[in-house]
PDB file of C-alpha atoms in Angstrom:
ATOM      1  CA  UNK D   1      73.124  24.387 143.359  1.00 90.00           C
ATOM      2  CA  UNK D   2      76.087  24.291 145.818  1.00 96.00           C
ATOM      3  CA  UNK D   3      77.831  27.460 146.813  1.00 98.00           C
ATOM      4  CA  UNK D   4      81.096  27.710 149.334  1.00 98.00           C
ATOM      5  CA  UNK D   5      81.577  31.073 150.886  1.00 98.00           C
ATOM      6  CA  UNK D   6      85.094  31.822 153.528  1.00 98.00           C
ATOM      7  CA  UNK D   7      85.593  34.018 155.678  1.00 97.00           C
ATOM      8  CA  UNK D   8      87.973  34.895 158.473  1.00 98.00           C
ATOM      9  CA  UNK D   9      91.335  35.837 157.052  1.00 96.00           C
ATOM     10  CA  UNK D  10      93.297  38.525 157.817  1.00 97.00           C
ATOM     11  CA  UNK D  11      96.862  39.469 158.554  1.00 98.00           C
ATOM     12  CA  UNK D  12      98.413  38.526 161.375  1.00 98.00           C
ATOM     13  CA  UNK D  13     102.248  38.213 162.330  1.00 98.00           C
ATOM     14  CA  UNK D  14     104.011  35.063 162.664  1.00 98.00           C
ATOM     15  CA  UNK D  15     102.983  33.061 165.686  1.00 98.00           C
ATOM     16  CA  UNK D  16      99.332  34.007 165.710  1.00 98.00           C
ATOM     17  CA  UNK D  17      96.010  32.432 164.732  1.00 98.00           C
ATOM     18  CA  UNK D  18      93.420  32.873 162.712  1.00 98.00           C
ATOM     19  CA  UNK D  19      89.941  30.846 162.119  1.00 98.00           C
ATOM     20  CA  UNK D  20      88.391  30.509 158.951  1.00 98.00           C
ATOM     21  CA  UNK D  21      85.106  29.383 158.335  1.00 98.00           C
ATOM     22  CA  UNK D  22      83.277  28.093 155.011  1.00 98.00           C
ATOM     23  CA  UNK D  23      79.641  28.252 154.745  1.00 98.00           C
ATOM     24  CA  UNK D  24      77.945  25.516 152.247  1.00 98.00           C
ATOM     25  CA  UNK D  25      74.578  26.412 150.566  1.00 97.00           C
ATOM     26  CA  UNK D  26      72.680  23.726 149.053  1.00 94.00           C
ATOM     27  CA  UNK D  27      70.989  19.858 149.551  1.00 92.00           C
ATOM     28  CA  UNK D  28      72.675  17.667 151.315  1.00 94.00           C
ATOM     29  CA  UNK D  29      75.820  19.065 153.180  1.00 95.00           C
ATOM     30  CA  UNK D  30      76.721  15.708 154.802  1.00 94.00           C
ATOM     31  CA  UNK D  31      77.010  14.190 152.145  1.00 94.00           C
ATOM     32  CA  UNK D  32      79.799  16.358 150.842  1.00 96.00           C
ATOM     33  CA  UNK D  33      83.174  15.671 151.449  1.00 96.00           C
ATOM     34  CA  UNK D  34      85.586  19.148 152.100  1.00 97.00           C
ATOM     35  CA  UNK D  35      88.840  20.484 151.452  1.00 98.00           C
ATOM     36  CA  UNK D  36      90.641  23.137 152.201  1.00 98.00           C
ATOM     37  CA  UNK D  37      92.733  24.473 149.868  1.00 98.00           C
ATOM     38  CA  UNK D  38      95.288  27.774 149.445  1.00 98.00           C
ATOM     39  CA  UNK D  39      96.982  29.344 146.481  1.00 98.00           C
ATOM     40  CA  UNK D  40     100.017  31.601 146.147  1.00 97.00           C
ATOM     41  CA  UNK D  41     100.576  33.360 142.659  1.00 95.00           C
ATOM     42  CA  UNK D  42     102.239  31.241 139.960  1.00 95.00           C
ATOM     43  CA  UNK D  43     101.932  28.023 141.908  1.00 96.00           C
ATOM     44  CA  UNK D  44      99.253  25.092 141.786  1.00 96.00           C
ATOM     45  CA  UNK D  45      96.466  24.849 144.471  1.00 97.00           C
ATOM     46  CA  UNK D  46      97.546  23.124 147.786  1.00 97.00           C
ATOM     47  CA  UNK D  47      96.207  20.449 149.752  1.00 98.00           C
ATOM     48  CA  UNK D  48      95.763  22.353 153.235  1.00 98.00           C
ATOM     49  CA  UNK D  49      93.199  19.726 154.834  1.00 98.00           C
ATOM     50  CA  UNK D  50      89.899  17.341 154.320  1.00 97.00           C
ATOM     51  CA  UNK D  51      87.245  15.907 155.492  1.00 95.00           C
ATOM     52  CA  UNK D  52      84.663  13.702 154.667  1.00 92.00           C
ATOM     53  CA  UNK D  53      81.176  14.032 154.429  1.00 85.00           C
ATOM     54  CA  UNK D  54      80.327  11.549 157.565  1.00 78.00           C
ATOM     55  CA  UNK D  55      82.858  13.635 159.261  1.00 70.00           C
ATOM     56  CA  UNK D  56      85.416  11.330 160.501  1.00 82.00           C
ATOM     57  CA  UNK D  57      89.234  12.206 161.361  1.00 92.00           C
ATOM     58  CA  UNK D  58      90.575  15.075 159.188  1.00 96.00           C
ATOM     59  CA  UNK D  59      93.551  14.610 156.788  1.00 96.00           C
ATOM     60  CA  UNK D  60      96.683  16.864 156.695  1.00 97.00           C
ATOM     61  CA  UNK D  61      99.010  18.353 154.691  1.00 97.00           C
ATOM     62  CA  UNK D  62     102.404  17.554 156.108  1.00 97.00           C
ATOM     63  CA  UNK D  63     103.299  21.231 156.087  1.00 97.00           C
ATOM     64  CA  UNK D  64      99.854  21.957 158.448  1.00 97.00           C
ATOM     65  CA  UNK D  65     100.080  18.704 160.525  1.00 97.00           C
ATOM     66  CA  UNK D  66      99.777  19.305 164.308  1.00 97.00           C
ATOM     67  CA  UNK D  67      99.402  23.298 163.660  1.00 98.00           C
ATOM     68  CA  UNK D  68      95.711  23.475 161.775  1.00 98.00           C
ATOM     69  CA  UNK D  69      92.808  22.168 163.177  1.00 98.00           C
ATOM     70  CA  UNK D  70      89.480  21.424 160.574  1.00 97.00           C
ATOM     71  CA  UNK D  71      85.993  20.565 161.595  1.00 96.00           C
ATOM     72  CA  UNK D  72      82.687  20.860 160.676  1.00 95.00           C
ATOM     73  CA  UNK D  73      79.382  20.877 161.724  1.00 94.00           C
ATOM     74  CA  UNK D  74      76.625  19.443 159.689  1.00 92.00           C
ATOM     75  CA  UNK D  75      73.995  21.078 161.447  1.00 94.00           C
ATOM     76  CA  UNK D  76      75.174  24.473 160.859  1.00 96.00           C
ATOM     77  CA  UNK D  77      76.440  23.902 157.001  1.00 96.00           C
ATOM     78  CA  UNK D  78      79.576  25.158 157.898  1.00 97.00           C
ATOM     79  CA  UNK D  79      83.122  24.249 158.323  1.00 97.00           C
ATOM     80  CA  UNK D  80      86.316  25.377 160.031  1.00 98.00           C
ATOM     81  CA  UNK D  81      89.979  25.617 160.308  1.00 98.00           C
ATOM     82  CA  UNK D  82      91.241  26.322 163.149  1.00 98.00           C
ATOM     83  CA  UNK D  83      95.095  27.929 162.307  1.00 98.00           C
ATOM     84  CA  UNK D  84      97.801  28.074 164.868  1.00 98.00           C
ATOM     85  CA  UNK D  85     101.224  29.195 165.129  1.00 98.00           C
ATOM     86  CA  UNK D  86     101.240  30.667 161.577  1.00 98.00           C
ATOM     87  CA  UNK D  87     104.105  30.810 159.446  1.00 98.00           C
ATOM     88  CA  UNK D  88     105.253  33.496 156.751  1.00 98.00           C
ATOM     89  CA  UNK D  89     104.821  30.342 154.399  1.00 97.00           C
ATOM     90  CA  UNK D  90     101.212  29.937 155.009  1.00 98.00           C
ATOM     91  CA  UNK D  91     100.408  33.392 153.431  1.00 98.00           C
ATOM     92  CA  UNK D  92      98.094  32.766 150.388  1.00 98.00           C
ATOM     93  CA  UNK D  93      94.362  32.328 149.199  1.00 98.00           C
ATOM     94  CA  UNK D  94      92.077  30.378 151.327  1.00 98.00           C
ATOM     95  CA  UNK D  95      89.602  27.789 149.539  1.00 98.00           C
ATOM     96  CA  UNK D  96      87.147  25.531 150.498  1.00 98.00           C
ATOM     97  CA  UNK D  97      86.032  23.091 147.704  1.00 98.00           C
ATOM     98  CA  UNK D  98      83.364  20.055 147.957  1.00 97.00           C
ATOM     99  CA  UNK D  99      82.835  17.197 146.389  1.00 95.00           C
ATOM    100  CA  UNK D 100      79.829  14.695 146.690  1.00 92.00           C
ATOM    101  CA  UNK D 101      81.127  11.843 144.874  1.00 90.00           C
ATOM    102  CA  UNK D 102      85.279  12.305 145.854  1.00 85.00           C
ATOM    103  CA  UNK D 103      86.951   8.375 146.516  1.00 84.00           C
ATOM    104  CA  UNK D 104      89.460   8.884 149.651  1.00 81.00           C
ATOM    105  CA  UNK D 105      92.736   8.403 147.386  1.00 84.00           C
ATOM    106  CA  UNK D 106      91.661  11.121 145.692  1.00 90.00           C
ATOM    107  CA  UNK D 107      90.904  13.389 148.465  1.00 92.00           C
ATOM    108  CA  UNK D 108      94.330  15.355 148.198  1.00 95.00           C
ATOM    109  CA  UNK D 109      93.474  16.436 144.881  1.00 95.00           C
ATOM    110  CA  UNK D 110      92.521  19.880 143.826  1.00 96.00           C
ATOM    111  CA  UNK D 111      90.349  18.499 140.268  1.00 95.00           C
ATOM    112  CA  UNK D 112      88.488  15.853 142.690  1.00 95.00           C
ATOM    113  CA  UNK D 113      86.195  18.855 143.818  1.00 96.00           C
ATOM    114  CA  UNK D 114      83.901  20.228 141.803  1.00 95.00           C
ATOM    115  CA  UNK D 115      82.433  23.466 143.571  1.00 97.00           C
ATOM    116  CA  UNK D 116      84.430  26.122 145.022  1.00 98.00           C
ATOM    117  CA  UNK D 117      84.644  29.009 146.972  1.00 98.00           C
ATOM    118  CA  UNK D 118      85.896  32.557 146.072  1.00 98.00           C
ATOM    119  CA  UNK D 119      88.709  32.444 148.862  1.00 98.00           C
ATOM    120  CA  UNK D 120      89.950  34.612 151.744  1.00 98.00           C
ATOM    121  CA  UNK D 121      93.263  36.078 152.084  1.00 98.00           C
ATOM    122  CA  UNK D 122      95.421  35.120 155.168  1.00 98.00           C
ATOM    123  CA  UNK D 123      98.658  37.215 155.195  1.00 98.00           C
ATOM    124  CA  UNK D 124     101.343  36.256 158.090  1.00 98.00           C
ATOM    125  CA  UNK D 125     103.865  39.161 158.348  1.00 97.00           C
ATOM    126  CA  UNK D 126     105.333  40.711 160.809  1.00 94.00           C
TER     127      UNK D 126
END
């Protein structure tokens, strides 16, 4: 059984950073592709970043291009994103999702994963 856990938010004013981490439990971690997700209330999960389970160059969301920084390290189970010069915009939920049989057009997409974390809250406020 696969299980996702976060860590690392926090509240930070604008300009800061902040590093969260997502630890995987179960068989197999390379061969799970992972996202990073976030959630605001009353709006859909969005695309934050991705990976893939050979590791590879990470995918961005346009609004975290050249700002947020994902990697991962299959000898620890973990991975990470790195999150620079926050924004007020980027306050929400924090999830990391996997998926062991995700096709790369599909990577984007929140119902291509099929285990989740609980989240962590990252609040940017000054």
């Amino acid at each position: 059984q696969v299980q996702l856990v976060e860590s690392g938010g926090g509240s930070v004013p604008p300009g800061e950073s902040l590093r969260l981490s997502c630890r995987f439990s179960g068989q197999a971690f390379r061969t799970y592709s992972i996202g990073w997700f976030r959630q605001t209330p009353g709006k859909e999960r969005e695309f934050v970043a991705g990976i893939k389970g050979n590791g590879g160059r990470p995918i961005y969301a346009d609004s975290t291009e050249g700002r947020f920084t994902m990697s991962r390290d299959n000898a620890k189970n973990t991975v990470d994103l790195e999150m620079n010069s926050l924004k007020t915009g980027d306050t929400a939920v924090y999830y990391c999702a996997a998926s062991n049989r995700l096709i790369t057009s599909s990577q984007r997409l929140s119902s291509a994963y099929h285990y989740w974390g609980r989240g962590t809250r990252v609040t940017v406020s000054s």
